[in-house]
Amino acid sequence: GDSVTQMEGPVTLSEEAFLTINCTYTATGYPSLFWYVQYPGEGLQLLLKATKADDKGSNKGFEATYRKETTSFHLEKGSVQVSDSAVYFCALKTGANNLFFGTGTRLTVIP
Amino acid sequence: GAVVSQHPSRVICKSGTSVKIECRSLDFQATTMFWYRQFPKQSLMLMATSNEGSKATYEQGVEKDKFLINHASLTLSTLTVTSAHPEDSSFYICSASPHSPSAGRGTDTQYFGPGTRLTVL
């Protein structure tokens, strides 16, 4: 079945460090891929998405490229800020309108 | 825009009682709403999909008689946990998909509520 495997956290980085959170997926067909972010006390928010192979989603300095050959959608940011501290979820969607989520990765950025 | 609220944010109840959780789309109409359950340090697991005016579709392993879902309007869905037991304690999250793609949002976009923490004693 469809599933998402996400890098376990927690991840702690200093401000301005480079961030990578790994995500790989298993899916039948051609899924759309997403990164959601959950800030403390808030609901999940869509951070970025990609709908086909080689697409790059980007938002707020974060990027992820849909790699079909490695079935991956790793999240990257060149220079993290304290305000990026949150839980990040990788997710996929196939034909149906429901999302399959990874377990989430908690990121803490320290000044 | 695209705000989804949940009420209550936290609830503690005694075993055997029923608890109702509301999910509202505040500034858009939602044809479809989703209910998820999240266990500590685990992923969100889809419980059911509800479409306004029709019966909810439950995922395998989810008891429909225990988790009653009503989606009576385009802005409100409710999840009722009937005869709650301690093993039902969890974090319940709803999401909503906008009614019309012409609103600028595709139907594959889900807007999430902040979640409801249920503790059954």
PDB file of N, CA and C in Angstrom, chain B residues 33-102:
ATOM      1  N   MET B  33     -14.734  16.847   4.271  1.00  0.00           N
ATOM      2  CA  MET B  33     -13.953  17.007   5.501  1.00  0.00           C
ATOM      3  C   MET B  33     -13.382  15.647   5.888  1.00  0.00           C
ATOM      4  N   PHE B  34     -12.243  15.690   6.510  1.00  0.00           N
ATOM      5  CA  PHE B  34     -11.530  14.469   6.875  1.00  0.00           C
ATOM      6  C   PHE B  34     -11.282  14.470   8.381  1.00  0.00           C
ATOM      7  N   TRP B  35     -11.341  13.293   8.948  1.00  0.00           N
ATOM      8  CA  TRP B  35     -10.997  13.135  10.368  1.00  0.00           C
ATOM      9  C   TRP B  35      -9.802  12.205  10.498  1.00  0.00           C
ATOM     10  N   TYR B  36      -8.805  12.693  11.254  1.00  0.00           N
ATOM     11  CA  TYR B  36      -7.582  11.944  11.485  1.00  0.00           C
ATOM     12  C   TYR B  36      -7.412  11.711  12.979  1.00  0.00           C
ATOM     13  N   ARG B  37      -6.621  10.712  13.261  1.00  0.00           N
ATOM     14  CA  ARG B  37      -6.253  10.422  14.642  1.00  0.00           C
ATOM     15  C   ARG B  37      -4.732  10.329  14.702  1.00  0.00           C
ATOM     16  N   GLN B  38      -4.160  10.921  15.722  1.00  0.00           N
ATOM     17  CA  GLN B  38      -2.706  10.920  15.848  1.00  0.00           C
ATOM     18  C   GLN B  38      -2.315  10.408  17.213  1.00  0.00           C
ATOM     19  N   PHE B  39      -1.534   9.334  17.232  1.00  0.00           N
ATOM     20  CA  PHE B  39      -0.996   8.810  18.474  1.00  0.00           C
ATOM     21  C   PHE B  39       0.370   9.453  18.712  1.00  0.00           C
ATOM     22  N   PRO B  40       0.806   9.477  19.963  1.00  0.00           N
ATOM     23  CA  PRO B  40       2.096  10.109  20.267  1.00  0.00           C
ATOM     24  C   PRO B  40       3.228   9.551  19.420  1.00  0.00           C
ATOM     25  N   LYS B  41       3.997  10.431  18.850  1.00  0.00           N
ATOM     26  CA  LYS B  41       5.160  10.086  18.043  1.00  0.00           C
ATOM     27  C   LYS B  41       4.806   9.219  16.833  1.00  0.00           C
ATOM     28  N   GLN B  42       3.569   9.300  16.416  1.00  0.00           N
ATOM     29  CA  GLN B  42       3.163   8.552  15.232  1.00  0.00           C
ATOM     30  C   GLN B  42       2.514   9.492  14.226  1.00  0.00           C
ATOM     31  N   SER B  43       2.273   8.923  13.070  1.00  0.00           N
ATOM     32  CA  SER B  43       1.710   9.721  11.998  1.00  0.00           C
ATOM     33  C   SER B  43       0.227   9.975  12.208  1.00  0.00           C
ATOM     34  N   LEU B  44      -0.316  10.863  11.423  1.00  0.00           N
ATOM     35  CA  LEU B  44      -1.763  11.043  11.371  1.00  0.00           C
ATOM     36  C   LEU B  44      -2.351   9.877  10.589  1.00  0.00           C
ATOM     37  N   MET B  45      -3.371   9.272  11.141  1.00  0.00           N
ATOM     38  CA  MET B  45      -4.041   8.165  10.464  1.00  0.00           C
ATOM     39  C   MET B  45      -5.449   8.600  10.089  1.00  0.00           C
ATOM     40  N   LEU B  46      -5.783   8.500   8.818  1.00  0.00           N
ATOM     41  CA  LEU B  46      -7.113   8.878   8.381  1.00  0.00           C
ATOM     42  C   LEU B  46      -8.136   7.917   8.958  1.00  0.00           C
ATOM     43  N   MET B  47      -9.166   8.487   9.573  1.00  0.00           N
ATOM     44  CA  MET B  47     -10.238   7.668  10.125  1.00  0.00           C
ATOM     45  C   MET B  47     -11.400   7.577   9.145  1.00  0.00           C
ATOM     46  N   ALA B  48     -11.784   8.735   8.606  1.00  0.00           N
ATOM     47  CA  ALA B  48     -12.962   8.748   7.749  1.00  0.00           C
ATOM     48  C   ALA B  48     -12.977  10.017   6.906  1.00  0.00           C
ATOM     49  N   THR B  49     -13.707   9.910   5.821  1.00  0.00           N
ATOM     50  CA  THR B  49     -13.921  11.036   4.917  1.00  0.00           C
ATOM     51  C   THR B  49     -15.412  11.312   4.887  1.00  0.00           C
ATOM     52  N   SER B  50     -15.780  12.566   5.097  1.00  0.00           N
ATOM     53  CA  SER B  50     -17.200  12.891   5.085  1.00  0.00           C
ATOM     54  C   SER B  50     -17.488  13.923   4.009  1.00  0.00           C
ATOM     55  N   ASN B  51     -18.554  13.667   3.297  1.00  0.00           N
ATOM     56  CA  ASN B  51     -19.033  14.598   2.283  1.00  0.00           C
ATOM     57  C   ASN B  51     -20.369  15.171   2.729  1.00  0.00           C
ATOM     58  N   GLU B  52     -20.528  16.446   2.533  1.00  0.00           N
ATOM     59  CA  GLU B  52     -21.732  17.135   2.979  1.00  0.00           C
ATOM     60  C   GLU B  52     -22.964  16.465   2.431  1.00  0.00           C
ATOM     61  N   GLY B  53     -23.879  16.102   3.328  1.00  0.00           N
ATOM     62  CA  GLY B  53     -25.153  15.538   2.926  1.00  0.00           C
ATOM     63  C   GLY B  53     -25.157  14.055   2.645  1.00  0.00           C
ATOM     64  N   SER B  54     -24.032  13.400   2.843  1.00  0.00           N
ATOM     65  CA  SER B  54     -24.005  11.954   2.618  1.00  0.00           C
ATOM     66  C   SER B  54     -23.269  11.258   3.754  1.00  0.00           C
ATOM     67  N   LYS B  55     -23.338   9.946   3.738  1.00  0.00           N
ATOM     68  CA  LYS B  55     -22.695   9.184   4.809  1.00  0.00           C
ATOM     69  C   LYS B  55     -21.175   9.224   4.675  1.00  0.00           C
ATOM     70  N   ALA B  56     -20.531   9.154   5.813  1.00  0.00           N
ATOM     71  CA  ALA B  56     -19.075   9.167   5.809  1.00  0.00           C
ATOM     72  C   ALA B  56     -18.521   7.835   5.310  1.00  0.00           C
ATOM     73  N   THR B  57     -17.345   7.900   4.749  1.00  0.00           N
ATOM     74  CA  THR B  57     -16.625   6.704   4.328  1.00  0.00           C
ATOM     75  C   THR B  57     -15.521   6.438   5.329  1.00  0.00           C
ATOM     76  N   TYR B  58     -15.576   5.287   5.974  1.00  0.00           N
ATOM     77  CA  TYR B  58     -14.631   4.965   7.027  1.00  0.00           C
ATOM     78  C   TYR B  58     -13.484   4.117   6.496  1.00  0.00           C
ATOM     79  N   GLU B  59     -12.312   4.344   7.044  1.00  0.00           N
ATOM     80  CA  GLU B  59     -11.152   3.548   6.689  1.00  0.00           C
ATOM     81  C   GLU B  59     -11.241   2.179   7.374  1.00  0.00           C
ATOM     82  N   GLN B  60     -10.547   1.251   6.794  1.00  0.00           N
ATOM     83  CA  GLN B  60     -10.567  -0.109   7.336  1.00  0.00           C
ATOM     84  C   GLN B  60     -10.097  -0.105   8.790  1.00  0.00           C
ATOM     85  N   GLY B  61     -10.843  -0.805   9.618  1.00  0.00           N
ATOM     86  CA  GLY B  61     -10.475  -0.916  11.021  1.00  0.00           C
ATOM     87  C   GLY B  61     -11.086   0.153  11.913  1.00  0.00           C
ATOM     88  N   VAL B  62     -11.765   1.118  11.345  1.00  0.00           N
ATOM     89  CA  VAL B  62     -12.409   2.168  12.130  1.00  0.00           C
ATOM     90  C   VAL B  62     -13.879   1.822  12.313  1.00  0.00           C
ATOM     91  N   GLU B  63     -14.310   1.754  13.568  1.00  0.00           N
ATOM     92  CA  GLU B  63     -15.691   1.364  13.858  1.00  0.00           C
ATOM     93  C   GLU B  63     -16.635   2.528  13.617  1.00  0.00           C
ATOM     94  N   LYS B  64     -17.493   2.396  12.657  1.00  0.00           N
ATOM     95  CA  LYS B  64     -18.388   3.509  12.324  1.00  0.00           C
ATOM     96  C   LYS B  64     -19.446   3.739  13.392  1.00  0.00           C
ATOM     97  N   ASP B  65     -19.780   2.703  14.154  1.00  0.00           N
ATOM     98  CA  ASP B  65     -20.767   2.878  15.207  1.00  0.00           C
ATOM     99  C   ASP B  65     -20.165   3.521  16.450  1.00  0.00           C
ATOM    100  N   LYS B  66     -18.854   3.496  16.528  1.00  0.00           N
ATOM    101  CA  LYS B  66     -18.184   4.112  17.668  1.00  0.00           C
ATOM    102  C   LYS B  66     -17.810   5.560  17.364  1.00  0.00           C
ATOM    103  N   PHE B  67     -17.398   5.808  16.145  1.00  0.00           N
ATOM    104  CA  PHE B  67     -16.993   7.144  15.732  1.00  0.00           C
ATOM    105  C   PHE B  67     -18.021   7.651  14.726  1.00  0.00           C
ATOM    106  N   LEU B  68     -19.019   8.364  15.276  1.00  0.00           N
ATOM    107  CA  LEU B  68     -20.113   8.844  14.447  1.00  0.00           C
ATOM    108  C   LEU B  68     -19.744  10.181  13.827  1.00  0.00           C
ATOM    109  N   ILE B  69     -19.889  10.272  12.521  1.00  0.00           N
ATOM    110  CA  ILE B  69     -19.539  11.495  11.812  1.00  0.00           C
ATOM    111  C   ILE B  69     -20.775  12.042  11.125  1.00  0.00           C
ATOM    112  N   ASN B  70     -20.987  13.336  11.328  1.00  0.00           N
ATOM    113  CA  ASN B  70     -22.086  14.030  10.688  1.00  0.00           C
ATOM    114  C   ASN B  70     -21.550  15.261   9.975  1.00  0.00           C
ATOM    115  N   HIS B  71     -21.916  15.419   8.723  1.00  0.00           N
ATOM    116  CA  HIS B  71     -21.450  16.577   7.935  1.00  0.00           C
ATOM    117  C   HIS B  71     -22.696  17.235   7.367  1.00  0.00           C
ATOM    118  N   ALA B  72     -23.394  17.949   8.244  1.00  0.00           N
ATOM    119  CA  ALA B  72     -24.724  18.449   7.917  1.00  0.00           C
ATOM    120  C   ALA B  72     -24.714  19.710   7.072  1.00  0.00           C
ATOM    121  N   SER B  73     -23.601  20.422   7.063  1.00  0.00           N
ATOM    122  CA  SER B  73     -23.547  21.639   6.269  1.00  0.00           C
ATOM    123  C   SER B  73     -22.170  21.754   5.639  1.00  0.00           C
ATOM    124  N   LEU B  74     -22.022  22.723   4.766  1.00  0.00           N
ATOM    125  CA  LEU B  74     -20.750  22.907   4.070  1.00  0.00           C
ATOM    126  C   LEU B  74     -19.679  23.540   4.940  1.00  0.00           C
ATOM    127  N   THR B  75     -20.019  23.855   6.175  1.00  0.00           N
ATOM    128  CA  THR B  75     -19.021  24.469   7.061  1.00  0.00           C
ATOM    129  C   THR B  75     -18.860  23.736   8.383  1.00  0.00           C
ATOM    130  N   LEU B  76     -19.569  22.645   8.567  1.00  0.00           N
ATOM    131  CA  LEU B  76     -19.510  21.970   9.861  1.00  0.00           C
ATOM    132  C   LEU B  76     -19.547  20.458   9.719  1.00  0.00           C
ATOM    133  N   SER B  77     -18.608  19.815  10.377  1.00  0.00           N
ATOM    134  CA  SER B  77     -18.631  18.361  10.525  1.00  0.00           C
ATOM    135  C   SER B  77     -18.395  18.047  11.994  1.00  0.00           C
ATOM    136  N   THR B  78     -19.063  17.015  12.486  1.00  0.00           N
ATOM    137  CA  THR B  78     -18.865  16.626  13.881  1.00  0.00           C
ATOM    138  C   THR B  78     -18.454  15.163  13.961  1.00  0.00           C
ATOM    139  N   LEU B  79     -17.597  14.904  14.922  1.00  0.00           N
ATOM    140  CA  LEU B  79     -17.170  13.540  15.241  1.00  0.00           C
ATOM    141  C   LEU B  79     -17.621  13.258  16.668  1.00  0.00           C
ATOM    142  N   THR B  80     -18.428  12.234  16.843  1.00  0.00           N
ATOM    143  CA  THR B  80     -18.852  11.835  18.180  1.00  0.00           C
ATOM    144  C   THR B  80     -18.228  10.502  18.539  1.00  0.00           C
ATOM    145  N   VAL B  81     -17.468  10.499  19.603  1.00  0.00           N
ATOM    146  CA  VAL B  81     -16.884   9.256  20.112  1.00  0.00           C
ATOM    147  C   VAL B  81     -17.876   8.704  21.128  1.00  0.00           C
ATOM    148  N   THR B  82     -18.511   7.611  20.786  1.00  0.00           N
ATOM    149  CA  THR B  82     -19.546   7.060  21.658  1.00  0.00           C
ATOM    150  C   THR B  82     -18.955   6.055  22.639  1.00  0.00           C
ATOM    151  N   SER B  83     -19.497   6.054  23.835  1.00  0.00           N
ATOM    152  CA  SER B  83     -19.052   5.124  24.875  1.00  0.00           C
ATOM    153  C   SER B  83     -17.520   5.057  24.906  1.00  0.00           C
ATOM    154  N   ALA B  84     -16.953   6.208  25.168  1.00  0.00           N
ATOM    155  CA  ALA B  84     -15.489   6.322  25.096  1.00  0.00           C
ATOM    156  C   ALA B  84     -14.798   5.458  26.148  1.00  0.00           C
ATOM    157  N   HIS B  85     -13.655   4.943  25.780  1.00  0.00           N
ATOM    158  CA  HIS B  85     -12.821   4.152  26.688  1.00  0.00           C
ATOM    159  C   HIS B  85     -11.410   4.722  26.677  1.00  0.00           C
ATOM    160  N   PRO B  86     -10.608   4.388  27.668  1.00  0.00           N
ATOM    161  CA  PRO B  86      -9.248   4.959  27.726  1.00  0.00           C
ATOM    162  C   PRO B  86      -8.437   4.761  26.444  1.00  0.00           C
ATOM    163  N   GLU B  87      -8.659   3.671  25.749  1.00  0.00           N
ATOM    164  CA  GLU B  87      -7.888   3.448  24.509  1.00  0.00           C
ATOM    165  C   GLU B  87      -8.292   4.403  23.381  1.00  0.00           C
ATOM    166  N   ASP B  88      -9.394   5.138  23.580  1.00  0.00           N
ATOM    167  CA  ASP B  88      -9.801   6.148  22.606  1.00  0.00           C
ATOM    168  C   ASP B  88      -9.074   7.469  22.831  1.00  0.00           C
ATOM    169  N   SER B  89      -8.352   7.558  23.935  1.00  0.00           N
ATOM    170  CA  SER B  89      -7.593   8.779  24.206  1.00  0.00           C
ATOM    171  C   SER B  89      -6.594   9.007  23.080  1.00  0.00           C
ATOM    172  N   SER B  90      -6.638  10.193  22.513  1.00  0.00           N
ATOM    173  CA  SER B  90      -5.788  10.477  21.366  1.00  0.00           C
ATOM    174  C   SER B  90      -5.932  11.942  20.978  1.00  0.00           C
ATOM    175  N   PHE B  91      -5.245  12.302  19.918  1.00  0.00           N
ATOM    176  CA  PHE B  91      -5.348  13.639  19.342  1.00  0.00           C
ATOM    177  C   PHE B  91      -6.120  13.502  18.037  1.00  0.00           C
ATOM    178  N   TYR B  92      -7.258  14.171  17.959  1.00  0.00           N
ATOM    179  CA  TYR B  92      -8.116  14.065  16.783  1.00  0.00           C
ATOM    180  C   TYR B  92      -8.019  15.367  15.980  1.00  0.00           C
ATOM    181  N   ILE B  93      -7.761  15.213  14.706  1.00  0.00           N
ATOM    182  CA  ILE B  93      -7.547  16.364  13.828  1.00  0.00           C
ATOM    183  C   ILE B  93      -8.491  16.273  12.650  1.00  0.00           C
ATOM    184  N   CYS B  94      -9.104  17.396  12.320  1.00  0.00           N
ATOM    185  CA  CYS B  94      -9.944  17.424  11.131  1.00  0.00           C
ATOM    186  C   CYS B  94      -9.284  18.292  10.063  1.00  0.00           C
ATOM    187  N   SER B  95      -9.693  18.075   8.840  1.00  0.00           N
ATOM    188  CA  SER B  95      -9.274  18.940   7.744  1.00  0.00           C
ATOM    189  C   SER B  95     -10.451  19.118   6.795  1.00  0.00           C
ATOM    190  N   ALA B  96     -10.362  20.141   5.977  1.00  0.00           N
ATOM    191  CA  ALA B  96     -11.447  20.446   5.067  1.00  0.00           C
ATOM    192  C   ALA B  96     -10.897  20.828   3.705  1.00  0.00           C
ATOM    193  N   SER B  97     -11.577  20.348   2.668  1.00  0.00           N
ATOM    194  CA  SER B  97     -11.217  20.719   1.295  1.00  0.00           C
ATOM    195  C   SER B  97     -12.249  21.690   0.758  1.00  0.00           C
ATOM    196  N   PRO B  98     -11.791  22.751   0.118  1.00  0.00           N
ATOM    197  CA  PRO B  98     -12.736  23.758  -0.378  1.00  0.00           C
ATOM    198  C   PRO B  98     -13.743  23.202  -1.375  1.00  0.00           C
ATOM    199  N   HIS B  99     -14.858  23.907  -1.439  1.00  0.00           N
ATOM    200  CA  HIS B  99     -15.990  23.477  -2.258  1.00  0.00           C
ATOM    201  C   HIS B  99     -15.729  23.631  -3.742  1.00  0.00           C
ATOM    202  N   SER B 100     -15.019  24.685  -4.095  1.00  0.00           N
ATOM    203  CA  SER B 100     -14.915  24.969  -5.520  1.00  0.00           C
ATOM    204  C   SER B 100     -13.498  25.305  -5.930  1.00  0.00           C
ATOM    205  N   PRO B 101     -12.952  24.634  -6.931  1.00  0.00           N
ATOM    206  CA  PRO B 101     -11.609  24.965  -7.414  1.00  0.00           C
ATOM    207  C   PRO B 101     -11.511  26.402  -7.901  1.00  0.00           C
ATOM    208  N   SER B 102     -12.611  26.970  -8.328  1.00  0.00           N
ATOM    209  CA  SER B 102     -12.576  28.330  -8.842  1.00  0.00           C
ATOM    210  C   SER B 102     -12.309  29.342  -7.736  1.00  0.00           C
TER     211      SER B 102
END
